Amino acid sequence: MQNRLSGIKTKSKQSRKANIFYWGMFALPLLQFLIFYIIANAGSIYLAFFQYSPKTNTYTFLKDDLFWNFKYFFGLAGKGTGDFKTIFFNSLFVVGISLIINVVVCLIFSYYIYKNFRFSRFYKLILFLPSIISATVLAIYFLRFDDLCLSKLSWFPIHDSLVGDATKSVYPLLVFFAFFTGFGPTVLVYSNAMSGIPDSLIEASELDGASEIRQFFSVIIPYIWPTIVSYITISIVAFSANQLGLYTFFPNRKVFPEVQNFAYVMFQNLTGAPNRMEAAPYIAAGGLFLTAIVAPTSIIINKLLTRFGPNEK
């Protein structure tokens, strides 16, 4: 009996140690979630219905017109920084670019690396290296490269935008830059997911006479489908979060309204405003509006893709 009680105490002590270790490991991410998600979003909801008063240096509740900040956000997008419809479709364009890079191009390169085709290790190295360097540093070098080489070939003639306002042709450069720098982490994740596919499954498909393309669509994609769904969801979030490098390339000036998107409009107006406290309420209102669009859309699409998409079974 005594030995049994001793064993129970030992297990209880081990359980307590395991719980301490578990919560110790999760303390930092939980704290980050609390500060940068719960508190930050609570602050955005709070600010969206308040207005800053420069005289008193305080925020006052919008009693007379509760949705004034939302109206101002739409007016800002329509007057000060471009047409709202144009910005909306530019943001959809960013989603399309993200989907092409994250789901199509990266999948193809990941499969090439997974199959150990010729120069696959070299490709893995050169695709991942740009992601180690800061995007701002890459943008500076890229603009210099454009000024010395690409613009002389009339590929991306936007080097004059650094001294003038010729930013209407900036999108071809931004898209090329996004393709050039957006491979590394995504390819690494896809490659790791593919490496978990049992060799017996690939060998069985080869014995059945499946070609490389057939293996890709019938074996690889169904097996790593949850990973693909995750990147599709991330690409949808790009509607409100991805500037496509606009502020990186033009940090000190406003680009033409024809190429702006929601992420740039919000970031540029908040960081470029004379008084950030004055700009914060309508930017918070814009963030709530975009969240109301992006959050349910991404959740619904994620559920549909997870339920009706292919699987390894």
PDB file of C-alpha atoms in Angstrom:
ATOM      1  CA  MET A   1       0.000   0.000   0.000  1.00  0.00           C
ATOM      2  CA  GLN A   2       2.818   2.331   0.912  1.00  0.00           C
ATOM      3  CA  ASN A   3       4.595   1.591  -2.359  1.00  0.00           C
ATOM      4  CA  ARG A   4       1.380   2.331  -4.238  1.00  0.00           C
ATOM      5  CA  LEU A   5       0.971   5.706  -2.505  1.00  0.00           C
ATOM      6  CA  SER A   6       4.611   6.485  -3.192  1.00  0.00           C
ATOM      7  CA  GLY A   7       4.084   5.694  -6.869  1.00  0.00           C
ATOM      8  CA  ILE A   8       1.043   7.969  -7.022  1.00  0.00           C
ATOM      9  CA  LYS A   9       2.995  10.830  -5.427  1.00  0.00           C
ATOM     10  CA  THR A  10       5.858  10.320  -7.888  1.00  0.00           C
ATOM     11  CA  LYS A  11       3.464  10.420 -10.851  1.00  0.00           C
ATOM     12  CA  SER A  12       1.757  13.500  -9.420  1.00  0.00           C
ATOM     13  CA  LYS A  13       5.109  15.220  -9.020  1.00  0.00           C
ATOM     14  CA  GLN A  14       6.104  14.321 -12.587  1.00  0.00           C
ATOM     15  CA  SER A  15       2.757  15.601 -13.828  1.00  0.00           C
ATOM     16  CA  ARG A  16       3.287  18.935 -12.050  1.00  0.00           C
ATOM     17  CA  LYS A  17       6.748  19.253 -13.580  1.00  0.00           C
ATOM     18  CA  ALA A  18       5.344  18.462 -17.023  1.00  0.00           C
ATOM     19  CA  ASN A  19       2.646  21.131 -16.580  1.00  0.00           C
ATOM     20  CA  ILE A  20       5.205  23.699 -15.447  1.00  0.00           C
ATOM     21  CA  PHE A  21       7.350  22.928 -18.479  1.00  0.00           C
ATOM     22  CA  TYR A  22       4.309  23.060 -20.786  1.00  0.00           C
ATOM     23  CA  TRP A  23       3.047  26.434 -19.552  1.00  0.00           C
ATOM     24  CA  GLY A  24       6.579  27.781 -19.416  1.00  0.00           C
ATOM     25  CA  MET A  25       7.044  26.977 -23.089  1.00  0.00           C
ATOM     26  CA  PHE A  26       3.706  28.568 -24.012  1.00  0.00           C
ATOM     27  CA  ALA A  27       4.013  31.627 -21.762  1.00  0.00           C
ATOM     28  CA  LEU A  28       5.789  33.788 -24.360  1.00  0.00           C
ATOM     29  CA  PRO A  29       3.485  33.029 -27.337  1.00  0.00           C
ATOM     30  CA  LEU A  30       0.439  33.459 -25.086  1.00  0.00           C
ATOM     31  CA  LEU A  31       1.778  36.810 -23.921  1.00  0.00           C
ATOM     32  CA  GLN A  32       2.429  37.852 -27.513  1.00  0.00           C
ATOM     33  CA  PHE A  33      -1.118  36.806 -28.466  1.00  0.00           C
ATOM     34  CA  LEU A  34      -2.549  38.811 -25.568  1.00  0.00           C
ATOM     35  CA  ILE A  35      -0.581  41.985 -26.334  1.00  0.00           C
ATOM     36  CA  PHE A  36      -0.426  42.038 -30.126  1.00  0.00           C
ATOM     37  CA  TYR A  37      -3.846  40.550 -30.912  1.00  0.00           C
ATOM     38  CA  ILE A  38      -6.314  40.928 -28.041  1.00  0.00           C
ATOM     39  CA  ILE A  39      -5.148  44.302 -26.708  1.00  0.00           C
ATOM     40  CA  ALA A  40      -4.281  45.689 -30.164  1.00  0.00           C
ATOM     41  CA  ASN A  41      -7.683  44.756 -31.610  1.00  0.00           C
ATOM     42  CA  ALA A  42      -9.504  46.003 -28.527  1.00  0.00           C
ATOM     43  CA  GLY A  43      -7.693  49.321 -28.988  1.00  0.00           C
ATOM     44  CA  SER A  44      -8.726  49.457 -32.657  1.00  0.00           C
ATOM     45  CA  ILE A  45     -12.375  48.859 -31.783  1.00  0.00           C
ATOM     46  CA  TYR A  46     -12.144  51.563 -29.139  1.00  0.00           C
ATOM     47  CA  LEU A  47     -10.527  54.133 -31.446  1.00  0.00           C
ATOM     48  CA  ALA A  48     -12.911  53.470 -34.348  1.00  0.00           C
ATOM     49  CA  PHE A  49     -15.729  55.214 -32.469  1.00  0.00           C
ATOM     50  CA  PHE A  50     -13.701  58.059 -30.986  1.00  0.00           C
ATOM     51  CA  GLN A  51     -12.247  61.279 -32.369  1.00  0.00           C
ATOM     52  CA  TYR A  52      -9.018  62.988 -31.396  1.00  0.00           C
ATOM     53  CA  SER A  53      -9.191  66.545 -30.105  1.00  0.00           C
ATOM     54  CA  PRO A  54      -5.895  68.461 -30.590  1.00  0.00           C
ATOM     55  CA  LYS A  55      -6.936  71.147 -28.087  1.00  0.00           C
ATOM     56  CA  THR A  56      -7.403  68.786 -25.174  1.00  0.00           C
ATOM     57  CA  ASN A  57      -5.063  66.061 -26.519  1.00  0.00           C
ATOM     58  CA  THR A  58      -7.716  63.452 -25.720  1.00  0.00           C
ATOM     59  CA  TYR A  59     -10.128  61.149 -27.529  1.00  0.00           C
ATOM     60  CA  THR A  60     -13.842  61.932 -27.324  1.00  0.00           C
ATOM     61  CA  PHE A  61     -16.710  59.548 -28.064  1.00  0.00           C
ATOM     62  CA  LEU A  62     -18.632  60.202 -31.298  1.00  0.00           C
ATOM     63  CA  LYS A  63     -22.103  60.587 -29.845  1.00  0.00           C
ATOM     64  CA  ASP A  64     -23.684  62.528 -32.718  1.00  0.00           C
ATOM     65  CA  ASP A  65     -22.304  60.470 -35.606  1.00  0.00           C
ATOM     66  CA  LEU A  66     -21.081  57.083 -34.403  1.00  0.00           C
ATOM     67  CA  PHE A  67     -19.803  55.990 -37.848  1.00  0.00           C
ATOM     68  CA  TRP A  68     -18.054  59.240 -38.754  1.00  0.00           C
ATOM     69  CA  ASN A  69     -14.619  57.592 -38.846  1.00  0.00           C
ATOM     70  CA  PHE A  70     -15.879  54.957 -41.284  1.00  0.00           C
ATOM     71  CA  LYS A  71     -17.323  57.658 -43.538  1.00  0.00           C
ATOM     72  CA  TYR A  72     -14.052  59.564 -43.336  1.00  0.00           C
ATOM     73  CA  PHE A  73     -12.108  56.446 -44.256  1.00  0.00           C
ATOM     74  CA  PHE A  74     -14.198  56.005 -47.389  1.00  0.00           C
ATOM     75  CA  GLY A  75     -13.829  59.702 -48.137  1.00  0.00           C
ATOM     76  CA  LEU A  76     -10.079  59.436 -47.610  1.00  0.00           C
ATOM     77  CA  ALA A  77      -9.889  56.555 -50.051  1.00  0.00           C
ATOM     78  CA  GLY A  78     -12.024  58.467 -52.546  1.00  0.00           C
ATOM     79  CA  LYS A  79     -10.440  61.917 -52.335  1.00  0.00           C
ATOM     80  CA  GLY A  80      -7.076  62.079 -50.703  1.00  0.00           C
ATOM     81  CA  THR A  81      -5.391  58.889 -51.831  1.00  0.00           C
ATOM     82  CA  GLY A  82      -7.287  57.497 -54.775  1.00  0.00           C
ATOM     83  CA  ASP A  83     -10.601  56.117 -55.897  1.00  0.00           C
ATOM     84  CA  PHE A  84     -12.097  53.534 -53.512  1.00  0.00           C
ATOM     85  CA  LYS A  85     -13.067  51.204 -56.371  1.00  0.00           C
ATOM     86  CA  THR A  86      -9.533  51.328 -57.783  1.00  0.00           C
ATOM     87  CA  ILE A  87      -7.990  50.612 -54.387  1.00  0.00           C
ATOM     88  CA  PHE A  88     -10.416  47.720 -53.879  1.00  0.00           C
ATOM     89  CA  PHE A  89      -9.490  46.077 -57.178  1.00  0.00           C
ATOM     90  CA  ASN A  90      -5.787  46.755 -56.611  1.00  0.00           C
ATOM     91  CA  SER A  91      -6.106  44.869 -53.332  1.00  0.00           C
ATOM     92  CA  LEU A  92      -7.794  41.997 -55.173  1.00  0.00           C
ATOM     93  CA  PHE A  93      -4.893  42.088 -57.613  1.00  0.00           C
ATOM     94  CA  VAL A  94      -2.490  41.657 -54.685  1.00  0.00           C
ATOM     95  CA  VAL A  95      -4.503  38.606 -53.580  1.00  0.00           C
ATOM     96  CA  GLY A  96      -4.189  37.175 -57.091  1.00  0.00           C
ATOM     97  CA  ILE A  97      -0.428  37.720 -57.139  1.00  0.00           C
ATOM     98  CA  SER A  98      -0.110  36.102 -53.705  1.00  0.00           C
ATOM     99  CA  LEU A  99      -2.113  33.085 -54.846  1.00  0.00           C
ATOM    100  CA  ILE A 100       0.009  32.673 -57.977  1.00  0.00           C
ATOM    101  CA  ILE A 101       3.255  32.873 -55.996  1.00  0.00           C
ATOM    102  CA  ASN A 102       2.246  30.872 -52.901  1.00  0.00           C
ATOM    103  CA  VAL A 103       0.086  28.221 -54.522  1.00  0.00           C
ATOM    104  CA  VAL A 104       1.227  27.815 -58.115  1.00  0.00           C
ATOM    105  CA  VAL A 105       4.859  28.857 -58.554  1.00  0.00           C
ATOM    106  CA  CYS A 106       6.119  27.751 -55.139  1.00  0.00           C
ATOM    107  CA  LEU A 107       4.383  24.393 -55.472  1.00  0.00           C
ATOM    108  CA  ILE A 108       6.076  23.725 -58.803  1.00  0.00           C
ATOM    109  CA  PHE A 109       9.525  24.676 -57.489  1.00  0.00           C
ATOM    110  CA  SER A 110       8.958  22.660 -54.299  1.00  0.00           C
ATOM    111  CA  TYR A 111       8.043  19.589 -56.336  1.00  0.00           C
ATOM    112  CA  TYR A 112      11.138  20.072 -58.478  1.00  0.00           C
ATOM    113  CA  ILE A 113      13.281  20.150 -55.334  1.00  0.00           C
ATOM    114  CA  TYR A 114      11.425  17.230 -53.733  1.00  0.00           C
ATOM    115  CA  LYS A 115      12.033  15.003 -56.761  1.00  0.00           C
ATOM    116  CA  ASN A 116      15.751  15.849 -56.692  1.00  0.00           C
ATOM    117  CA  PHE A 117      15.835  16.870 -60.298  1.00  0.00           C
ATOM    118  CA  ARG A 118      18.991  18.385 -61.770  1.00  0.00           C
ATOM    119  CA  PHE A 119      20.350  21.389 -59.772  1.00  0.00           C
ATOM    120  CA  SER A 120      17.539  21.021 -57.196  1.00  0.00           C
ATOM    121  CA  ARG A 121      19.863  21.755 -54.250  1.00  0.00           C
ATOM    122  CA  PHE A 122      21.259  24.781 -56.021  1.00  0.00           C
ATOM    123  CA  TYR A 123      17.733  26.056 -56.689  1.00  0.00           C
ATOM    124  CA  LYS A 124      16.850  25.553 -53.036  1.00  0.00           C
ATOM    125  CA  LEU A 125      19.822  27.667 -51.998  1.00  0.00           C
ATOM    126  CA  ILE A 126      19.271  30.575 -54.388  1.00  0.00           C
ATOM    127  CA  LEU A 127      15.523  30.652 -53.723  1.00  0.00           C
ATOM    128  CA  PHE A 128      15.925  30.817 -49.960  1.00  0.00           C
ATOM    129  CA  LEU A 129      18.838  33.252 -49.690  1.00  0.00           C
ATOM    130  CA  PRO A 130      16.907  36.437 -50.662  1.00  0.00           C
ATOM    131  CA  SER A 131      14.463  35.880 -47.786  1.00  0.00           C
ATOM    132  CA  ILE A 132      17.336  36.227 -45.288  1.00  0.00           C
ATOM    133  CA  ILE A 133      18.078  39.796 -46.394  1.00  0.00           C
ATOM    134  CA  SER A 134      15.801  42.665 -45.365  1.00  0.00           C
ATOM    135  CA  ALA A 135      13.168  43.554 -47.975  1.00  0.00           C
ATOM    136  CA  THR A 136      14.186  47.214 -47.701  1.00  0.00           C
ATOM    137  CA  VAL A 137      17.807  46.389 -48.517  1.00  0.00           C
ATOM    138  CA  LEU A 138      16.682  44.240 -51.442  1.00  0.00           C
ATOM    139  CA  ALA A 139      14.462  47.071 -52.681  1.00  0.00           C
ATOM    140  CA  ILE A 140      17.386  49.525 -52.642  1.00  0.00           C
ATOM    141  CA  TYR A 141      19.589  47.159 -54.620  1.00  0.00           C
ATOM    142  CA  PHE A 142      16.721  46.305 -56.919  1.00  0.00           C
ATOM    143  CA  LEU A 143      16.038  49.964 -57.705  1.00  0.00           C
ATOM    144  CA  ARG A 144      19.727  50.466 -58.417  1.00  0.00           C
ATOM    145  CA  PHE A 145      19.700  47.419 -60.672  1.00  0.00           C
ATOM    146  CA  ASP A 146      16.639  48.793 -62.436  1.00  0.00           C
ATOM    147  CA  ASP A 147      18.317  52.171 -62.899  1.00  0.00           C
ATOM    148  CA  LEU A 148      21.489  50.644 -64.358  1.00  0.00           C
ATOM    149  CA  CYS A 149      20.096  47.733 -66.359  1.00  0.00           C
ATOM    150  CA  LEU A 150      16.371  47.067 -66.602  1.00  0.00           C
ATOM    151  CA  SER A 151      15.254  50.605 -67.393  1.00  0.00           C
ATOM    152  CA  LYS A 152      17.790  50.812 -70.214  1.00  0.00           C
ATOM    153  CA  LEU A 153      16.123  47.744 -71.697  1.00  0.00           C
ATOM    154  CA  SER A 154      12.727  49.490 -71.274  1.00  0.00           C
ATOM    155  CA  TRP A 155      11.517  46.639 -69.057  1.00  0.00           C
ATOM    156  CA  PHE A 156      10.647  48.625 -65.916  1.00  0.00           C
ATOM    157  CA  PRO A 157      11.247  52.312 -66.731  1.00  0.00           C
ATOM    158  CA  ILE A 158      10.376  53.716 -63.308  1.00  0.00           C
ATOM    159  CA  HIS A 159      13.741  55.021 -62.147  1.00  0.00           C
ATOM    160  CA  ASP A 160      12.516  58.575 -62.778  1.00  0.00           C
ATOM    161  CA  SER A 161       9.955  58.079 -60.024  1.00  0.00           C
ATOM    162  CA  LEU A 162      12.694  58.695 -57.466  1.00  0.00           C
ATOM    163  CA  VAL A 163      12.978  62.289 -58.644  1.00  0.00           C
ATOM    164  CA  GLY A 164       9.517  62.794 -60.134  1.00  0.00           C
ATOM    165  CA  ASP A 165       6.058  61.287 -59.951  1.00  0.00           C
ATOM    166  CA  ALA A 166       6.287  58.612 -62.624  1.00  0.00           C
ATOM    167  CA  THR A 167       4.943  55.838 -60.404  1.00  0.00           C
ATOM    168  CA  LYS A 168       2.113  54.686 -62.672  1.00  0.00           C
ATOM    169  CA  SER A 169       4.339  52.011 -64.146  1.00  0.00           C
ATOM    170  CA  VAL A 170       5.485  50.744 -60.757  1.00  0.00           C
ATOM    171  CA  TYR A 171       3.341  47.594 -60.696  1.00  0.00           C
ATOM    172  CA  PRO A 172       5.386  45.583 -63.225  1.00  0.00           C
ATOM    173  CA  LEU A 173       8.464  46.125 -61.065  1.00  0.00           C
ATOM    174  CA  LEU A 174       6.589  45.297 -57.843  1.00  0.00           C
ATOM    175  CA  VAL A 175       5.191  42.086 -59.302  1.00  0.00           C
ATOM    176  CA  PHE A 176       8.628  41.056 -60.574  1.00  0.00           C
ATOM    177  CA  PHE A 177      10.137  41.916 -57.175  1.00  0.00           C
ATOM    178  CA  ALA A 178       7.435  39.890 -55.375  1.00  0.00           C
ATOM    179  CA  PHE A 179       8.204  36.862 -57.554  1.00  0.00           C
ATOM    180  CA  PHE A 180      11.930  37.353 -57.032  1.00  0.00           C
ATOM    181  CA  THR A 181      11.799  37.556 -53.229  1.00  0.00           C
ATOM    182  CA  GLY A 182       8.679  35.580 -52.302  1.00  0.00           C
ATOM    183  CA  PHE A 183       9.862  32.016 -52.791  1.00  0.00           C
ATOM    184  CA  GLY A 184      12.137  31.080 -49.903  1.00  0.00           C
ATOM    185  CA  PRO A 185      10.040  30.318 -46.801  1.00  0.00           C
ATOM    186  CA  THR A 186       7.054  29.015 -48.783  1.00  0.00           C
ATOM    187  CA  VAL A 187       9.181  26.639 -50.853  1.00  0.00           C
ATOM    188  CA  LEU A 188      10.861  25.424 -47.658  1.00  0.00           C
ATOM    189  CA  VAL A 189       7.491  24.682 -46.013  1.00  0.00           C
ATOM    190  CA  TYR A 190       6.155  22.885 -49.086  1.00  0.00           C
ATOM    191  CA  SER A 191       9.362  20.868 -49.434  1.00  0.00           C
ATOM    192  CA  ASN A 192       9.204  19.782 -45.799  1.00  0.00           C
ATOM    193  CA  ALA A 193       5.545  18.793 -46.213  1.00  0.00           C
ATOM    194  CA  MET A 194       6.394  16.741 -49.308  1.00  0.00           C
ATOM    195  CA  SER A 195       9.251  15.032 -47.516  1.00  0.00           C
ATOM    196  CA  GLY A 196       6.685  13.524 -45.127  1.00  0.00           C
ATOM    197  CA  ILE A 197       5.018  11.578 -47.940  1.00  0.00           C
ATOM    198  CA  PRO A 198       5.741   7.837 -47.498  1.00  0.00           C
ATOM    199  CA  ASP A 199       8.155   6.476 -50.093  1.00  0.00           C
ATOM    200  CA  SER A 200       5.881   3.453 -50.514  1.00  0.00           C
ATOM    201  CA  LEU A 201       3.132   5.737 -51.789  1.00  0.00           C
ATOM    202  CA  ILE A 202       5.388   7.220 -54.465  1.00  0.00           C
ATOM    203  CA  GLU A 203       6.727   3.799 -55.407  1.00  0.00           C
ATOM    204  CA  ALA A 204       3.195   2.438 -55.726  1.00  0.00           C
ATOM    205  CA  SER A 205       2.230   5.273 -58.074  1.00  0.00           C
ATOM    206  CA  GLU A 206       5.342   4.617 -60.171  1.00  0.00           C
ATOM    207  CA  LEU A 207       4.501   0.912 -60.391  1.00  0.00           C
ATOM    208  CA  ASP A 208       1.034   1.888 -61.619  1.00  0.00           C
ATOM    209  CA  GLY A 209       2.707   3.864 -64.399  1.00  0.00           C
ATOM    210  CA  ALA A 210       1.923   7.326 -63.102  1.00  0.00           C
ATOM    211  CA  SER A 211       3.927  10.095 -64.781  1.00  0.00           C
ATOM    212  CA  GLU A 212       5.574  12.930 -62.859  1.00  0.00           C
ATOM    213  CA  ILE A 213       2.644  15.238 -63.633  1.00  0.00           C
ATOM    214  CA  ARG A 214       0.166  12.560 -62.551  1.00  0.00           C
ATOM    215  CA  GLN A 215       2.045  12.044 -59.289  1.00  0.00           C
ATOM    216  CA  PHE A 216       2.008  15.774 -58.691  1.00  0.00           C
ATOM    217  CA  PHE A 217      -1.772  16.128 -59.033  1.00  0.00           C
ATOM    218  CA  SER A 218      -2.903  12.732 -57.711  1.00  0.00           C
ATOM    219  CA  VAL A 219      -0.410  12.063 -54.901  1.00  0.00           C
ATOM    220  CA  ILE A 220       1.510  15.171 -53.872  1.00  0.00           C
ATOM    221  CA  ILE A 221      -1.271  17.772 -53.850  1.00  0.00           C
ATOM    222  CA  PRO A 222      -3.828  15.592 -51.981  1.00  0.00           C
ATOM    223  CA  TYR A 223      -1.239  14.636 -49.351  1.00  0.00           C
ATOM    224  CA  ILE A 224      -0.118  18.222 -48.596  1.00  0.00           C
ATOM    225  CA  TRP A 225      -3.549  19.783 -49.195  1.00  0.00           C
ATOM    226  CA  PRO A 226      -3.837  21.200 -45.611  1.00  0.00           C
ATOM    227  CA  THR A 227      -0.588  23.122 -46.179  1.00  0.00           C
ATOM    228  CA  ILE A 228      -1.883  24.449 -49.499  1.00  0.00           C
ATOM    229  CA  VAL A 229      -5.127  25.541 -47.830  1.00  0.00           C
ATOM    230  CA  SER A 230      -3.103  27.448 -45.237  1.00  0.00           C
ATOM    231  CA  TYR A 231      -1.283  29.405 -47.939  1.00  0.00           C
ATOM    232  CA  ILE A 232      -4.532  30.097 -49.789  1.00  0.00           C
ATOM    233  CA  THR A 233      -5.892  31.573 -46.560  1.00  0.00           C
ATOM    234  CA  ILE A 234      -2.724  33.657 -46.107  1.00  0.00           C
ATOM    235  CA  SER A 235      -3.105  34.934 -49.674  1.00  0.00           C
ATOM    236  CA  ILE A 236      -6.687  36.037 -48.951  1.00  0.00           C
ATOM    237  CA  VAL A 237      -5.488  37.976 -45.910  1.00  0.00           C
ATOM    238  CA  ALA A 238      -3.134  39.825 -48.279  1.00  0.00           C
ATOM    239  CA  PHE A 239      -6.214  41.821 -49.371  1.00  0.00           C
ATOM    240  CA  SER A 240      -5.752  44.056 -46.336  1.00  0.00           C
ATOM    241  CA  ALA A 241      -2.202  43.305 -45.211  1.00  0.00           C
ATOM    242  CA  ASN A 242       0.087  43.162 -48.266  1.00  0.00           C
ATOM    243  CA  GLN A 243       1.284  46.441 -49.796  1.00  0.00           C
ATOM    244  CA  LEU A 244       3.117  44.600 -52.573  1.00  0.00           C
ATOM    245  CA  GLY A 245       6.203  46.610 -51.625  1.00  0.00           C
ATOM    246  CA  LEU A 246       4.762  50.078 -52.374  1.00  0.00           C
ATOM    247  CA  TYR A 247       5.911  51.648 -49.121  1.00  0.00           C
ATOM    248  CA  THR A 248       9.218  49.787 -49.281  1.00  0.00           C
ATOM    249  CA  PHE A 249      10.059  51.313 -52.652  1.00  0.00           C
ATOM    250  CA  PHE A 250       8.549  54.756 -51.983  1.00  0.00           C
ATOM    251  CA  PRO A 251       8.772  55.405 -48.232  1.00  0.00           C
ATOM    252  CA  ASN A 252       8.897  59.216 -48.380  1.00  0.00           C
ATOM    253  CA  ARG A 253       6.330  60.025 -51.049  1.00  0.00           C
ATOM    254  CA  LYS A 254       2.803  59.109 -52.078  1.00  0.00           C
ATOM    255  CA  VAL A 255       2.507  56.935 -55.142  1.00  0.00           C
ATOM    256  CA  PHE A 256      -0.154  57.546 -57.754  1.00  0.00           C
ATOM    257  CA  PRO A 257      -3.723  56.612 -56.716  1.00  0.00           C
ATOM    258  CA  GLU A 258      -3.940  54.218 -59.683  1.00  0.00           C
ATOM    259  CA  VAL A 259      -1.546  51.758 -58.012  1.00  0.00           C
ATOM    260  CA  GLN A 260      -2.476  52.082 -54.337  1.00  0.00           C
ATOM    261  CA  ASN A 261      -4.085  49.332 -52.271  1.00  0.00           C
ATOM    262  CA  PHE A 262      -5.707  49.187 -48.839  1.00  0.00           C
ATOM    263  CA  ALA A 263      -2.573  48.146 -46.966  1.00  0.00           C
ATOM    264  CA  TYR A 264      -0.588  51.041 -48.447  1.00  0.00           C
ATOM    265  CA  VAL A 265      -3.377  53.585 -47.875  1.00  0.00           C
ATOM    266  CA  MET A 266      -3.643  52.706 -44.199  1.00  0.00           C
ATOM    267  CA  PHE A 267       0.083  52.427 -43.517  1.00  0.00           C
ATOM    268  CA  GLN A 268       1.087  55.529 -45.456  1.00  0.00           C
ATOM    269  CA  ASN A 269      -1.590  57.750 -43.929  1.00  0.00           C
ATOM    270  CA  LEU A 270      -0.838  56.582 -40.421  1.00  0.00           C
ATOM    271  CA  THR A 271       2.941  56.912 -40.663  1.00  0.00           C
ATOM    272  CA  GLY A 272       2.857  60.011 -42.891  1.00  0.00           C
ATOM    273  CA  ALA A 273       0.209  61.943 -40.970  1.00  0.00           C
ATOM    274  CA  PRO A 274       1.418  65.085 -39.141  1.00  0.00           C
ATOM    275  CA  ASN A 275      -0.336  63.831 -36.030  1.00  0.00           C
ATOM    276  CA  ARG A 276      -0.570  60.060 -35.701  1.00  0.00           C
ATOM    277  CA  MET A 277      -3.045  60.348 -32.845  1.00  0.00           C
ATOM    278  CA  GLU A 278      -5.398  62.255 -35.142  1.00  0.00           C
ATOM    279  CA  ALA A 279      -5.063  59.691 -37.937  1.00  0.00           C
ATOM    280  CA  ALA A 280      -5.452  56.631 -35.698  1.00  0.00           C
ATOM    281  CA  PRO A 281      -9.295  56.653 -35.358  1.00  0.00           C
ATOM    282  CA  TYR A 282     -10.162  56.530 -39.051  1.00  0.00           C
ATOM    283  CA  ILE A 283      -7.354  54.074 -39.730  1.00  0.00           C
ATOM    284  CA  ALA A 284      -8.791  51.882 -36.948  1.00  0.00           C
ATOM    285  CA  ALA A 285     -12.225  52.195 -38.567  1.00  0.00           C
ATOM    286  CA  GLY A 286     -10.736  51.138 -41.891  1.00  0.00           C
ATOM    287  CA  GLY A 287      -9.106  48.162 -40.199  1.00  0.00           C
ATOM    288  CA  LEU A 288     -12.437  47.061 -38.732  1.00  0.00           C
ATOM    289  CA  PHE A 289     -14.093  47.396 -42.133  1.00  0.00           C
ATOM    290  CA  LEU A 290     -11.406  45.278 -43.806  1.00  0.00           C
ATOM    291  CA  THR A 291     -11.544  42.717 -40.999  1.00  0.00           C
ATOM    292  CA  ALA A 292     -15.301  42.412 -41.541  1.00  0.00           C
ATOM    293  CA  ILE A 293     -14.556  41.482 -45.168  1.00  0.00           C
ATOM    294  CA  VAL A 294     -11.402  39.384 -44.863  1.00  0.00           C
ATOM    295  CA  ALA A 295     -12.086  37.388 -41.679  1.00  0.00           C
ATOM    296  CA  PRO A 296     -15.371  35.695 -42.686  1.00  0.00           C
ATOM    297  CA  THR A 297     -14.198  35.260 -46.279  1.00  0.00           C
ATOM    298  CA  SER A 298     -10.997  33.482 -45.264  1.00  0.00           C
ATOM    299  CA  ILE A 299     -12.813  31.314 -42.695  1.00  0.00           C
ATOM    300  CA  ILE A 300     -15.519  30.246 -45.166  1.00  0.00           C
ATOM    301  CA  ILE A 301     -13.036  29.493 -47.956  1.00  0.00           C
ATOM    302  CA  ASN A 302     -10.802  27.590 -45.526  1.00  0.00           C
ATOM    303  CA  LYS A 303     -13.746  25.456 -44.362  1.00  0.00           C
ATOM    304  CA  LEU A 304     -14.911  24.764 -47.933  1.00  0.00           C
ATOM    305  CA  LEU A 305     -11.440  23.863 -49.180  1.00  0.00           C
ATOM    306  CA  THR A 306     -10.812  21.633 -46.174  1.00  0.00           C
ATOM    307  CA  ARG A 307     -14.126  19.826 -46.562  1.00  0.00           C
ATOM    308  CA  PHE A 308     -14.360  19.439 -50.309  1.00  0.00           C
ATOM    309  CA  GLY A 309     -10.685  19.475 -51.316  1.00  0.00           C
ATOM    310  CA  PRO A 310      -8.630  16.405 -52.243  1.00  0.00           C
ATOM    311  CA  ASN A 311      -7.073  14.219 -49.559  1.00  0.00           C
ATOM    312  CA  GLU A 312      -4.541  11.392 -49.458  1.00  0.00           C
ATOM    313  CA  LYS A 313      -7.215   8.778 -48.847  1.00  0.00           C
TER     314      LYS A 313
END
